[in-house]
Amino acid sequence: MMKSINLLVLTITVLLTACVPKVVSSDPEPVLGQLKVGFDIDDTILFSRDNFLKAPHMSDDPDHLDYGWVNQHDSLYSVTIQPIAELIGFLRAHGHEVYFITARPGINGDAVARHLTRELGFDITLNENLFFAPKRKDAVSGHKFTTKHIRISELGLHIFYGDADNDMVAASVAGVRGVRVVRDARSVEAYSKNYFGNTRSANEPKAPYSEDDYQKFLSYGVGPYGETIYPIYFVEPAVAD
Ligand SMILES: [Mg+2]
């Protein structure tokens, strides 16, 4: 008797399930166990110091570069940071998704997508897995601030890797784990701002950390925002003369 009731319940369940229309959603369901991992570009996946140093300036403001030019010249002047390329390969091999979010302005951004596609060997497409999120300036305070957290939240990332203080702030505001990638020493020399305050400036409240403090952060693997420091140091590939 019990067996036949069980069979009846099972039969009804199967019939009802078959009658439920399939719901087609434009948003793919999150895949259980799959991480969505974000990466900054400059000094995270690309050592792009020379691209920035060679870029034409649009005004006397040293930060006002021709980003349309920069975005088209990674193939000539930027070097892929191999430990990060390997990390990306490792994540993808385990089925995780990888995204790039840069604070560069997006003029000619498709050239960056093409360059990263060639370098990393998988399709990187503008506004699908590569996003430009330039800093904004508050009209009242005059402060520049990162907008990367907006994209990190929209994409539902779980981890964000970047070299700059702003990357750690963006991850924190978005509520995801920020992991600090160690900036190449030559980039620290060329661009010391926005990196552990500014370890090369005179000691002041805005930049309290010296080179010695920086080495302590690296040795303990924890940065000033409490973030993990990714402990791989970029070694320049040997170049034949
Ligand atoms: Mg960077």
XYZ file of C-alpha atoms and ligand atoms in Angstrom:
242
model
C 0.000 0.000 0.000
C 2.787 2.436 1.047
C 4.733 1.558 -2.112
C 1.823 2.354 -4.424
C 1.234 5.729 -2.682
C 4.906 6.574 -3.122
C 4.680 5.633 -6.803
C 1.554 7.798 -7.225
C 3.254 10.820 -5.594
C 6.315 10.315 -7.790
C 4.181 10.055 -10.957
C 2.235 13.248 -10.085
C 5.484 15.090 -9.299
C 7.029 14.081 -12.643
C 3.872 15.133 -14.529
C 3.653 18.502 -12.742
C 7.364 19.193 -13.322
C 6.935 18.462 -17.024
C 4.067 20.990 -17.206
C 6.028 23.903 -15.659
C 7.103 26.244 -18.465
C 10.837 26.866 -18.692
C 11.647 30.418 -17.533
C 14.141 32.064 -19.871
C 16.208 34.659 -18.041
C 18.598 37.108 -19.676
C 20.815 36.968 -16.580
C 22.766 33.729 -16.415
C 22.328 31.909 -13.136
C 25.405 32.149 -10.925
C 27.358 28.936 -11.195
C 27.874 27.422 -7.759
C 31.538 27.235 -6.863
C 32.559 29.624 -9.632
C 34.482 32.720 -8.597
C 34.339 36.015 -10.444
C 37.766 37.584 -10.093
C 38.645 41.131 -11.143
C 42.030 42.570 -12.076
C 43.317 46.100 -12.481
C 45.442 46.596 -15.624
C 48.385 48.998 -15.125
C 51.077 47.521 -12.875
C 48.811 44.522 -12.247
C 48.621 42.609 -15.562
C 50.689 45.079 -17.635
C 53.993 46.727 -16.757
C 53.033 49.839 -18.731
C 55.428 52.435 -17.347
C 57.104 53.035 -20.724
C 53.734 53.414 -22.479
C 52.793 56.162 -19.994
C 56.223 57.838 -20.143
C 56.094 58.013 -23.946
C 52.459 59.186 -24.166
C 51.753 62.688 -25.534
C 50.421 65.220 -22.998
C 47.161 67.056 -23.599
C 47.995 69.977 -21.280
C 50.528 71.135 -18.672
C 48.829 68.864 -16.121
C 51.223 65.875 -15.846
C 48.223 63.541 -15.352
C 46.488 64.803 -18.528
C 47.789 62.224 -20.995
C 46.442 61.304 -24.427
C 44.759 58.069 -23.288
C 43.518 57.378 -26.816
C 47.218 57.050 -27.697
C 48.087 55.059 -24.530
C 45.298 52.545 -25.219
C 46.668 51.959 -28.729
C 50.316 51.480 -27.705
C 50.390 48.634 -25.174
C 51.528 46.271 -27.926
C 54.658 48.418 -28.417
C 55.508 49.596 -24.914
C 53.797 47.431 -22.257
C 55.072 44.107 -20.934
C 52.738 41.431 -19.578
C 53.482 40.576 -15.942
C 53.923 36.812 -16.176
C 53.116 35.798 -12.558
C 49.732 37.513 -12.931
C 49.160 35.963 -16.379
C 49.836 32.578 -14.726
C 47.441 33.395 -11.879
C 44.754 34.242 -14.461
C 45.474 30.978 -16.301
C 45.204 29.079 -12.999
C 41.835 30.678 -12.155
C 40.416 30.030 -15.638
C 41.672 26.426 -15.614
C 39.532 25.908 -12.505
C 36.478 27.313 -14.292
C 36.483 30.741 -12.656
C 35.666 33.961 -14.541
C 38.184 36.771 -14.981
C 37.398 40.462 -15.526
C 39.520 43.576 -16.014
C 38.648 47.006 -14.622
C 40.963 49.940 -15.329
C 40.827 53.610 -14.382
C 42.185 54.567 -17.817
C 39.694 56.625 -19.845
C 38.067 54.363 -22.451
C 39.056 56.114 -25.712
C 40.191 53.390 -28.164
C 39.504 50.828 -25.422
C 38.964 48.095 -28.006
C 42.731 48.227 -28.708
C 43.374 47.243 -25.061
C 40.886 44.360 -25.465
C 42.737 43.156 -28.571
C 46.129 43.427 -26.860
C 45.042 41.484 -23.746
C 43.354 38.865 -25.963
C 46.632 38.324 -27.841
C 48.727 38.282 -24.669
C 46.515 36.055 -22.518
C 45.081 33.746 -25.189
C 41.362 34.060 -24.474
C 38.666 36.447 -25.704
C 38.669 39.775 -23.897
C 35.847 42.009 -25.086
C 35.089 45.618 -24.240
C 32.159 45.925 -21.798
C 31.910 42.154 -21.398
C 35.028 41.301 -19.422
C 36.991 44.564 -19.824
C 35.673 47.803 -18.315
C 36.946 51.367 -18.214
C 36.101 53.139 -14.961
C 37.931 56.501 -14.929
C 38.285 58.477 -11.723
C 35.783 61.275 -11.165
C 36.298 64.631 -9.528
C 33.850 65.953 -6.977
C 32.793 69.458 -8.017
C 32.521 70.691 -4.422
C 35.498 69.127 -2.624
C 37.747 68.907 -5.706
C 38.718 65.366 -4.641
C 39.316 62.770 -7.302
C 37.816 59.388 -6.454
C 37.752 55.891 -7.926
C 34.598 54.550 -9.596
C 35.818 50.953 -9.869
C 33.634 49.874 -6.926
C 30.484 50.509 -9.018
C 31.583 48.009 -11.673
C 32.906 45.534 -9.056
C 29.420 45.522 -7.475
C 27.517 45.327 -10.787
C 29.571 42.338 -11.919
C 29.209 40.610 -8.546
C 32.960 40.040 -8.258
C 34.290 38.066 -5.301
C 37.951 39.195 -5.346
C 39.721 42.194 -6.858
C 43.479 42.308 -7.509
C 45.239 45.646 -7.995
C 48.428 47.496 -7.154
C 47.106 50.927 -6.102
C 45.616 52.212 -2.861
C 42.510 53.096 -4.894
C 42.084 49.456 -5.910
C 41.984 48.414 -2.237
C 39.538 51.221 -1.457
C 37.286 50.249 -4.410
C 37.258 46.584 -3.324
C 36.492 47.543 0.259
C 33.652 49.914 -0.689
C 32.200 47.190 -2.947
C 32.472 44.727 -0.042
C 34.799 42.260 -1.772
C 38.247 40.987 -0.913
C 41.002 43.268 -2.205
C 44.385 41.704 -2.897
C 47.379 43.983 -3.384
C 49.741 43.172 -6.253
C 53.289 44.413 -5.618
C 54.099 47.294 -7.984
C 57.329 46.924 -9.921
C 60.126 48.985 -8.317
C 60.660 50.922 -11.574
C 56.996 51.956 -11.536
C 57.262 52.951 -7.867
C 60.180 55.154 -8.949
C 58.184 56.697 -11.819
C 54.765 56.811 -10.075
C 55.020 56.750 -6.306
C 51.588 58.286 -5.623
C 48.577 56.160 -4.731
C 50.789 53.327 -3.484
C 51.063 52.863 0.301
C 50.401 56.605 0.452
C 53.592 57.642 -1.282
C 56.690 55.895 0.039
C 58.997 58.273 -1.830
C 57.574 61.579 -0.639
C 58.596 63.512 2.477
C 57.008 62.154 5.642
C 53.622 63.802 6.223
C 50.219 62.641 7.482
C 49.087 61.933 3.891
C 52.216 59.833 3.248
C 53.472 58.437 6.544
C 55.130 55.300 5.181
C 58.822 55.252 4.314
C 60.665 52.716 2.186
C 61.500 50.815 5.426
C 57.812 50.712 6.399
C 56.975 49.489 2.889
C 59.453 46.618 3.219
C 57.804 45.690 6.545
C 54.373 45.624 4.893
C 55.777 43.331 2.191
C 57.489 41.031 4.687
C 54.298 40.618 6.728
C 52.100 40.348 3.601
C 49.510 42.810 4.901
C 48.909 46.359 3.624
C 47.641 49.518 5.352
C 43.981 48.694 4.590
C 44.406 45.236 6.103
C 44.624 43.742 2.617
C 46.594 40.660 1.629
C 49.683 41.382 -0.449
C 50.147 39.008 -3.372
C 53.697 37.842 -2.729
C 55.119 37.602 -6.197
C 57.657 40.138 -7.355
C 57.891 40.944 -11.025
C 61.251 40.180 -12.589
C 61.933 41.871 -15.897
C 62.411 39.387 -18.728
C 65.941 39.329 -20.111
C 66.182 41.476 -23.254
C 68.818 40.686 -25.842
C 70.889 43.739 -26.909
Mg 47.260 49.871 -11.381
